[in-house]
Amino acid sequence: MPWSKLSARQLLRRFLLGFLMVQTAAIASLMATTRVRKILRGKGTAPLPRIEPRTFAVGDGNEASVYVNGAPLYEDMLSAIAQAEHRVLFESYIVKGDAMGRRFKHALIDAAERGVEVYVIYDGFANLVVKPSFFRFPPSVRVLRYPILPSGLRFLNPRNYGRDHRKILVVDDKIGFVGGYNVGELYEDEWRDTHLALSGTAVWDLENAFIDFWNVHRPRQRIAQVTRPTWEPTIRAHRNIPKQLIFPIRGMYLEAIDRAQETIELTTAYFIPDTDILDALIDASRRGVRVRILLPKVSNHVVADFLARGYFNRLLDAGVEIWRYTDHMVHAKTATIDGSWSTIGTANIDRLSLTGNYEINLEIINEEFAAGMRAVFAEDVESAERLTAEAWQGRPVVARLYEWVLKPLKPLL
Ligand SMILES: O=P(O)(O)OC[C@H](O)CO
């Protein structure tokens, strides 16, 4: 039918369909280009510098160790599981079915077979690409596969659509791990990420987060809470619980950014902030706070990269420094403010993490710890390029076109 004879509704439908096709083509071409670039670059990039974890005393009797390399982190997690005497609580958004995934699987099975209670949670959707047989465990290991879709009437309730994006390990209620690392060979030495190991009373927060999740989703196999909470003011966990419409990590960030007087150092794998987070960062910069955001130059999600670019103009105009990590993917989810406040956790700065998924971030108010985090940020900046306003204005027209075509996807991510 000629265009002139179409009704307004038909025209709109054709426009939307056409735009959708353009978007699909844009995503496919970006993914193909990224893949080709990755193949051409090969494994020729220098390995990440190996930095041993640093440990800080935090609050009353707690120790917090910061890991910025996968290899020592995984060794310490596996060693903690190997030494477990009573109980292991293991939760991971992704567990790759590769050699590292198998090491974790066997460590968990070995612990269960020597009489340790072992509980495992993983996200069904995030591990769709992993062979189901990899997740077959003996009955001695209690496993909760967080389902891809809610079943029955729960299907109708949007509260049941958050993914389980957390990465937690608690051993014997004595040591807890949390942060950005999923489990897999790729993350061991190719991705720059940050994780935290805790000992002391603060472990309760991680244990409690795991047990609450398990007991809600496995009410017939409830886990008993052994340890007791304390009111330690310098270290706290904030947990997003979509089922209860609780998203405190976003509030934690907004409040911390609002208090900033001197510096904000934010590292995030994916940066698709909502208006309030964006405005808070811009306001901070305009009132004289030095705001630095560290992102991967090219992440593993090219669409997320292009959506992040949509915020660069406003941030650069307000004096916010954007640093792009080169050569490696940076997957950390951390921030340090005014050399006093820090967070390490599982939440990215995007809608999925801040108002969608199950997440957990630790908030730590301690100057020595913050100094350690600032040192990590300073090292990361050495491996990053600063994006200047001039360079950004001079980007190719085709890049601007991609940004424009992909912009409507922002609310989805
Ligand atoms: O969702 P995250 O932040 O754990 O990142 C996972 C990677 O994007 C895997 O594709």
Coordinates of C-alpha atoms and ligand atoms in Angstrom, one line a residue:
M1 CA 0.0 0.0 0.0
P2 CA 1.4 3.5 -0.8
W3 CA 2.6 5.5 2.2
S4 CA 0.0 8.3 1.4
K5 CA -2.9 5.9 2.0
L6 CA -1.7 4.6 5.4
S7 CA -3.4 5.7 8.6
A8 CA -1.4 7.4 11.3
R9 CA -1.5 4.2 13.3
Q10 CA -0.2 2.1 10.4
L11 CA 2.6 4.7 9.8
L12 CA 3.6 4.6 13.4
R13 CA 3.6 0.8 13.4
R14 CA 5.9 0.8 10.3
F15 CA 8.2 3.4 11.8
L16 CA 8.5 1.4 15.0
L17 CA 9.1 -1.9 13.2
G18 CA 11.7 -0.2 10.9
F19 CA 13.4 1.3 14.0
L20 CA 13.5 -2.1 15.7
M21 CA 15.1 -3.6 12.6
V22 CA 17.7 -0.8 12.5
Q23 CA 18.4 -1.4 16.2
T24 CA 18.8 -5.1 15.7
A25 CA 21.2 -4.5 12.8
A26 CA 23.2 -2.0 14.9
I27 CA 23.6 -4.5 17.8
A28 CA 24.6 -7.3 15.4
S29 CA 27.2 -5.2 13.7
L30 CA 28.6 -3.9 16.9
M31 CA 28.9 -7.4 18.3
A32 CA 30.5 -8.6 15.1
T33 CA 33.0 -5.7 15.1
T34 CA 33.9 -6.3 18.8
R35 CA 34.4 -10.0 18.2
V36 CA 36.7 -9.3 15.2
R37 CA 38.7 -6.7 17.2
K38 CA 39.1 -9.2 20.0
I39 CA 40.3 -11.9 17.7
L40 CA 42.8 -9.6 16.0
R41 CA 44.1 -8.4 19.3
G42 CA 44.3 -12.0 20.5
K43 CA 46.0 -12.7 23.8
G44 CA 48.8 -10.2 22.9
T45 CA 47.9 -7.8 25.7
A46 CA 50.1 -7.6 28.8
P47 CA 48.8 -9.7 31.7
L48 CA 47.2 -7.8 34.6
P49 CA 49.7 -6.9 37.3
R50 CA 49.6 -9.4 40.1
I51 CA 48.8 -7.6 43.4
E52 CA 48.4 -9.5 46.6
P53 CA 45.4 -8.8 48.7
R54 CA 45.7 -6.1 51.4
T55 CA 44.1 -6.6 54.8
F56 CA 42.7 -3.8 57.0
A57 CA 41.3 -3.8 60.5
V58 CA 37.8 -2.5 60.4
G59 CA 35.6 -1.8 63.4
D60 CA 35.6 -4.0 66.4
G61 CA 37.6 -7.1 65.6
N62 CA 36.8 -7.4 61.9
E63 CA 39.4 -7.8 59.2
A64 CA 38.7 -6.9 55.6
S65 CA 41.0 -8.0 52.7
V66 CA 40.7 -6.4 49.3
Y67 CA 41.4 -8.6 46.3
V68 CA 42.1 -7.1 42.9
N69 CA 43.3 -10.3 41.1
G70 CA 41.3 -13.5 40.5
A71 CA 44.1 -16.0 41.0
P72 CA 44.8 -15.2 44.7
L73 CA 41.1 -14.7 45.4
Y74 CA 40.1 -18.1 44.0
E75 CA 43.0 -19.9 45.8
D76 CA 41.9 -18.4 49.1
M77 CA 38.2 -19.2 48.4
L78 CA 39.1 -22.8 47.5
S79 CA 41.4 -23.1 50.5
A80 CA 38.6 -21.8 52.8
I81 CA 36.2 -24.4 51.4
A82 CA 38.9 -27.2 51.7
Q83 CA 39.3 -26.3 55.4
A84 CA 35.6 -26.0 56.2
E85 CA 34.4 -27.9 59.2
H86 CA 30.7 -27.2 59.5
R87 CA 29.1 -25.2 56.8
V88 CA 29.7 -23.7 53.4
L89 CA 27.3 -21.2 51.8
F90 CA 28.2 -20.6 48.1
E91 CA 26.3 -18.3 45.8
S92 CA 27.4 -17.1 42.4
Y93 CA 25.6 -15.4 39.5
I94 CA 27.8 -17.1 37.0
V95 CA 29.8 -20.4 37.4
K96 CA 31.5 -21.2 34.2
G97 CA 31.7 -24.9 33.3
D98 CA 35.5 -24.6 32.7
A99 CA 38.5 -25.7 34.7
M100 CA 38.0 -23.1 37.4
G101 CA 34.3 -23.9 37.7
R102 CA 35.2 -27.6 38.1
R103 CA 37.7 -26.8 40.8
F104 CA 34.9 -25.1 42.8
K105 CA 32.5 -27.8 42.1
H106 CA 34.9 -30.5 43.3
A107 CA 35.9 -28.5 46.4
L108 CA 32.2 -28.2 47.3
I109 CA 31.5 -31.9 46.7
D110 CA 34.6 -32.9 48.7
A111 CA 33.5 -30.7 51.6
A112 CA 30.0 -32.2 51.6
E113 CA 31.4 -35.7 51.4
R114 CA 33.5 -35.2 54.6
G115 CA 30.3 -34.2 56.4
V116 CA 30.3 -30.4 56.0
E117 CA 26.8 -28.9 55.2
V118 CA 27.1 -27.4 51.7
Y119 CA 24.6 -25.1 50.2
V120 CA 24.9 -23.8 46.6
I121 CA 22.9 -21.1 44.8
Y122 CA 23.3 -20.1 41.2
D123 CA 21.3 -18.1 38.7
G124 CA 19.5 -20.2 36.1
F125 CA 19.4 -17.5 33.4
A126 CA 23.1 -16.4 33.7
N127 CA 24.2 -20.0 33.4
L128 CA 22.0 -20.9 30.4
V129 CA 25.1 -21.4 28.3
V130 CA 26.6 -23.9 30.8
K131 CA 25.8 -27.6 30.2
P132 CA 23.1 -28.7 32.7
S133 CA 25.3 -31.7 33.6
F134 CA 27.9 -29.4 35.1
F135 CA 25.4 -28.4 37.7
R136 CA 24.6 -32.0 38.7
F137 CA 25.8 -32.5 42.3
P138 CA 25.5 -35.5 44.6
P139 CA 22.5 -35.2 47.1
S140 CA 25.0 -34.3 49.9
V141 CA 25.2 -30.9 48.3
R142 CA 22.0 -28.8 48.6
V143 CA 21.5 -26.8 45.4
L144 CA 19.1 -24.0 44.6
R145 CA 19.0 -23.1 40.9
Y146 CA 17.3 -19.7 40.9
P147 CA 14.8 -20.2 38.1
I148 CA 14.9 -18.4 34.8
L149 CA 11.2 -17.5 35.1
P150 CA 8.9 -17.5 38.1
S151 CA 6.4 -20.4 38.1
G152 CA 2.7 -20.5 38.6
L153 CA 1.0 -17.3 39.7
R154 CA 4.3 -15.7 40.6
F155 CA 4.8 -15.3 36.9
L156 CA 2.3 -12.4 37.1
N157 CA 4.2 -10.4 39.7
P158 CA 7.1 -8.2 38.5
R159 CA 8.7 -8.5 41.9
N160 CA 9.7 -12.0 40.9
Y161 CA 11.8 -11.0 37.9
G162 CA 15.0 -9.8 39.5
R163 CA 18.0 -12.0 38.7
D164 CA 20.2 -13.3 41.5
H165 CA 23.3 -11.3 40.7
R166 CA 25.1 -11.8 44.0
K167 CA 28.5 -13.5 44.6
I168 CA 28.9 -14.7 48.2
L169 CA 30.9 -17.4 50.0
V170 CA 30.6 -18.0 53.7
V171 CA 32.6 -20.7 55.4
D172 CA 31.9 -21.9 59.0
D173 CA 30.4 -18.5 59.8
K174 CA 34.0 -17.3 60.2
I175 CA 35.1 -16.0 56.8
G176 CA 33.0 -14.4 54.1
F177 CA 33.7 -13.3 50.5
V178 CA 31.7 -10.8 48.4
G179 CA 32.3 -8.6 45.4
G180 CA 32.4 -8.6 41.7
Y181 CA 34.0 -11.9 40.9
N182 CA 31.9 -14.6 39.3
V183 CA 33.7 -18.0 39.0
G184 CA 35.5 -18.8 35.7
E185 CA 38.9 -19.0 34.1
L186 CA 38.3 -15.8 32.2
Y187 CA 38.0 -13.8 35.4
E188 CA 41.1 -15.4 37.0
D189 CA 43.7 -13.3 35.1
E190 CA 42.0 -11.5 32.2
W191 CA 39.4 -9.3 34.0
R192 CA 40.2 -6.6 36.5
D193 CA 37.7 -7.0 39.4
T194 CA 37.5 -6.4 43.1
H195 CA 36.3 -8.7 45.9
L196 CA 36.4 -8.5 49.7
A197 CA 37.1 -11.2 52.3
L198 CA 35.8 -10.6 55.7
S199 CA 36.5 -12.2 59.1
G200 CA 34.9 -11.2 62.4
T201 CA 31.4 -10.2 63.3
A202 CA 30.7 -8.6 59.9
V203 CA 30.5 -12.1 58.4
W204 CA 27.0 -12.3 59.9
D205 CA 25.8 -9.9 57.2
L206 CA 26.8 -12.2 54.4
E207 CA 25.6 -15.3 56.1
N208 CA 22.3 -13.6 56.9
A209 CA 21.9 -12.5 53.2
F210 CA 22.5 -16.0 52.0
I211 CA 20.2 -17.7 54.5
D212 CA 17.3 -15.2 54.0
F213 CA 17.5 -15.8 50.2
W214 CA 17.7 -19.6 50.7
N215 CA 14.9 -19.8 53.2
V216 CA 12.5 -17.7 51.0
H217 CA 13.1 -19.8 48.0
R218 CA 13.5 -23.2 49.8
P219 CA 11.1 -22.9 52.7
R220 CA 11.0 -26.7 53.3
Q221 CA 14.8 -26.9 53.7
R222 CA 15.4 -24.0 56.0
I223 CA 18.9 -23.1 57.1
A224 CA 19.3 -22.1 60.8
Q225 CA 21.1 -18.9 61.6
V226 CA 23.9 -19.7 64.0
T227 CA 25.7 -16.5 64.7
R228 CA 24.3 -13.3 66.2
P229 CA 24.3 -9.8 64.7
T230 CA 26.2 -6.9 66.2
W231 CA 25.7 -3.2 65.7
E232 CA 29.1 -2.4 64.2
P233 CA 28.7 1.1 62.8
T234 CA 31.7 1.1 60.4
I235 CA 30.8 -1.9 58.2
R236 CA 27.3 -2.7 56.9
A237 CA 25.8 -4.7 54.1
H238 CA 23.1 -3.3 51.9
R239 CA 20.9 -5.8 50.1
N240 CA 18.6 -5.4 47.2
I241 CA 15.6 -7.7 47.6
P242 CA 13.3 -7.2 44.6
K243 CA 10.7 -9.6 46.1
Q244 CA 10.2 -7.1 49.0
L245 CA 10.7 -4.0 46.7
I246 CA 13.8 -3.1 48.7
F247 CA 16.7 -1.4 46.8
P248 CA 18.9 0.2 49.4
I249 CA 22.1 0.1 47.3
R250 CA 20.8 2.9 45.1
G251 CA 20.0 4.9 48.3
M252 CA 23.4 4.2 49.8
Y253 CA 25.1 5.6 46.6
L254 CA 22.8 8.7 46.5
E255 CA 23.4 9.5 50.1
A256 CA 27.2 9.0 49.9
I257 CA 27.5 11.1 46.7
D258 CA 25.4 13.8 48.3
R259 CA 27.8 14.0 51.3
A260 CA 30.9 14.1 49.2
Q261 CA 33.1 17.2 49.8
E262 CA 36.4 16.4 48.2
T263 CA 36.7 13.3 46.0
I264 CA 34.5 10.6 44.4
E265 CA 36.3 7.6 42.8
L266 CA 33.8 5.3 41.2
T267 CA 34.6 2.1 39.3
T268 CA 31.9 0.2 37.4
A269 CA 31.7 -2.3 34.7
Y270 CA 28.5 -0.9 33.2
F271 CA 27.4 2.7 33.6
I272 CA 23.8 3.4 32.8
P273 CA 22.8 5.6 35.7
D274 CA 19.2 6.8 36.3
T275 CA 18.6 10.6 36.4
D276 CA 19.0 10.9 40.1
I277 CA 22.4 9.2 40.2
L278 CA 23.6 11.2 37.2
D279 CA 22.4 14.5 38.7
A280 CA 24.0 13.6 42.0
L281 CA 27.4 13.1 40.3
I282 CA 27.0 16.3 38.3
D283 CA 26.0 18.3 41.4
A284 CA 29.0 17.0 43.3
S285 CA 31.4 18.0 40.5
R286 CA 29.8 21.4 40.2
R287 CA 30.2 22.0 44.0
G288 CA 34.0 21.4 43.6
V289 CA 34.2 17.6 44.3
R290 CA 36.8 15.9 42.1
V291 CA 34.6 13.2 40.5
R292 CA 36.4 10.4 38.6
I293 CA 34.5 7.5 37.0
L294 CA 36.5 4.5 35.8
L295 CA 34.9 2.3 33.1
P296 CA 36.1 -0.3 30.7
K297 CA 37.0 1.2 27.3
V298 CA 35.4 -1.9 25.7
S299 CA 33.4 -4.1 27.9
N300 CA 32.0 -7.5 27.2
H301 CA 28.6 -5.9 26.6
V302 CA 29.0 -3.5 23.7
V303 CA 25.4 -2.3 23.9
A304 CA 26.0 -1.2 27.5
D305 CA 29.1 0.6 26.4
F306 CA 27.1 2.6 23.8
L307 CA 24.4 3.4 26.3
A308 CA 27.0 4.7 28.8
R309 CA 28.3 7.0 26.1
G310 CA 25.0 8.8 26.1
Y311 CA 25.9 10.3 29.5
F312 CA 29.4 11.5 28.6
N313 CA 28.5 14.9 27.3
R314 CA 26.7 16.0 30.4
L315 CA 29.3 14.5 32.7
L316 CA 32.2 16.1 30.8
D317 CA 30.5 19.5 30.7
A318 CA 30.1 19.4 34.5
G319 CA 33.8 18.6 34.9
V320 CA 33.5 14.9 35.8
E321 CA 36.6 13.0 34.8
I322 CA 35.9 9.9 32.7
W323 CA 38.7 7.3 32.7
R324 CA 38.5 4.3 30.3
Y325 CA 40.4 1.2 31.3
T326 CA 42.3 -0.1 28.3
D327 CA 43.5 -3.6 27.4
H328 CA 41.4 -5.4 29.9
M329 CA 37.8 -5.6 31.0
V330 CA 37.2 -3.9 34.4
H331 CA 34.3 -5.5 36.2
A332 CA 34.7 -4.1 39.7
K333 CA 31.8 -2.4 41.4
T334 CA 33.4 -0.1 43.9
A335 CA 33.6 3.5 45.1
T336 CA 35.5 5.6 47.6
I337 CA 34.4 9.0 48.7
D338 CA 36.4 11.7 50.6
G339 CA 39.0 9.1 51.7
S340 CA 36.5 7.9 54.3
W341 CA 33.7 6.0 52.8
S342 CA 34.0 2.9 50.5
T343 CA 31.8 0.3 48.9
I344 CA 32.6 -3.0 47.3
G345 CA 29.8 -5.2 46.1
T346 CA 28.0 -6.9 43.2
A347 CA 25.8 -4.0 42.0
N348 CA 26.7 -2.2 38.7
I349 CA 25.5 1.4 38.2
D350 CA 22.6 0.5 36.0
R351 CA 18.9 -0.1 36.3
L352 CA 19.2 -3.9 36.4
S353 CA 21.5 -3.7 39.4
L354 CA 20.0 -0.7 41.2
T355 CA 16.3 -1.4 40.8
G356 CA 16.1 -4.9 39.5
N357 CA 18.3 -7.6 40.8
Y358 CA 19.2 -9.3 44.1
E359 CA 22.5 -7.6 44.9
I360 CA 24.7 -7.0 47.9
N361 CA 27.2 -4.2 48.6
L362 CA 29.3 -3.6 51.7
E363 CA 29.6 -0.1 53.0
I364 CA 32.7 0.6 55.0
I365 CA 33.6 3.8 56.8
N366 CA 37.2 3.6 57.7
E367 CA 40.1 5.8 56.6
E368 CA 42.8 3.2 56.3
F369 CA 40.5 1.0 54.3
A370 CA 39.6 3.9 52.1
A371 CA 43.3 4.8 51.6
G372 CA 43.8 1.2 50.4
M373 CA 40.9 1.6 47.9
R374 CA 42.3 4.9 46.7
A375 CA 45.7 3.3 46.1
V376 CA 43.9 0.6 43.9
F377 CA 42.0 3.4 42.0
A378 CA 45.3 5.3 41.5
E379 CA 46.9 2.1 40.0
D380 CA 43.8 1.5 37.8
V381 CA 44.0 5.0 36.4
E382 CA 47.6 4.3 35.3
S383 CA 46.1 1.6 33.0
A384 CA 43.3 3.9 31.8
E385 CA 43.0 6.8 29.3
R386 CA 41.3 10.0 30.3
L387 CA 38.5 11.0 27.9
T388 CA 38.7 14.7 27.2
A389 CA 35.8 16.8 26.0
E390 CA 37.6 17.6 22.8
A391 CA 38.3 13.9 22.0
W392 CA 34.7 13.2 22.8
Q393 CA 33.3 16.0 20.5
G394 CA 35.6 14.7 17.7
R395 CA 34.2 11.1 17.7
P396 CA 33.0 9.8 14.3
V397 CA 29.5 10.5 13.1
V398 CA 28.9 6.8 12.8
A399 CA 29.5 6.4 16.5
R400 CA 27.0 9.2 17.2
L401 CA 24.5 7.4 15.0
Y402 CA 24.9 4.1 17.0
E403 CA 24.4 6.1 20.2
W404 CA 21.2 7.6 18.9
V405 CA 19.8 4.3 17.6
L406 CA 20.5 2.4 20.8
K407 CA 19.4 5.2 23.2
P408 CA 15.8 3.9 23.6
L409 CA 17.2 0.7 25.1
K410 CA 18.4 2.6 28.3
P411 CA 15.3 1.7 30.4
L412 CA 15.8 -2.0 29.7
L413 CA 19.4 -2.1 31.2
Ligands
LIG1 O1 26.5 -9.2 35.6 P1 28.0 -9.1 36.1 O2 28.3 -7.7 36.5 O3 28.3 -10.1 37.1 O4 28.8 -9.3 34.8 C1 28.8 -10.6 34.2 C2 29.3 -10.5 32.8 O5 28.7 -9.4 32.1 C3 29.1 -11.8 32.1 O6 28.6 -11.6 30.8

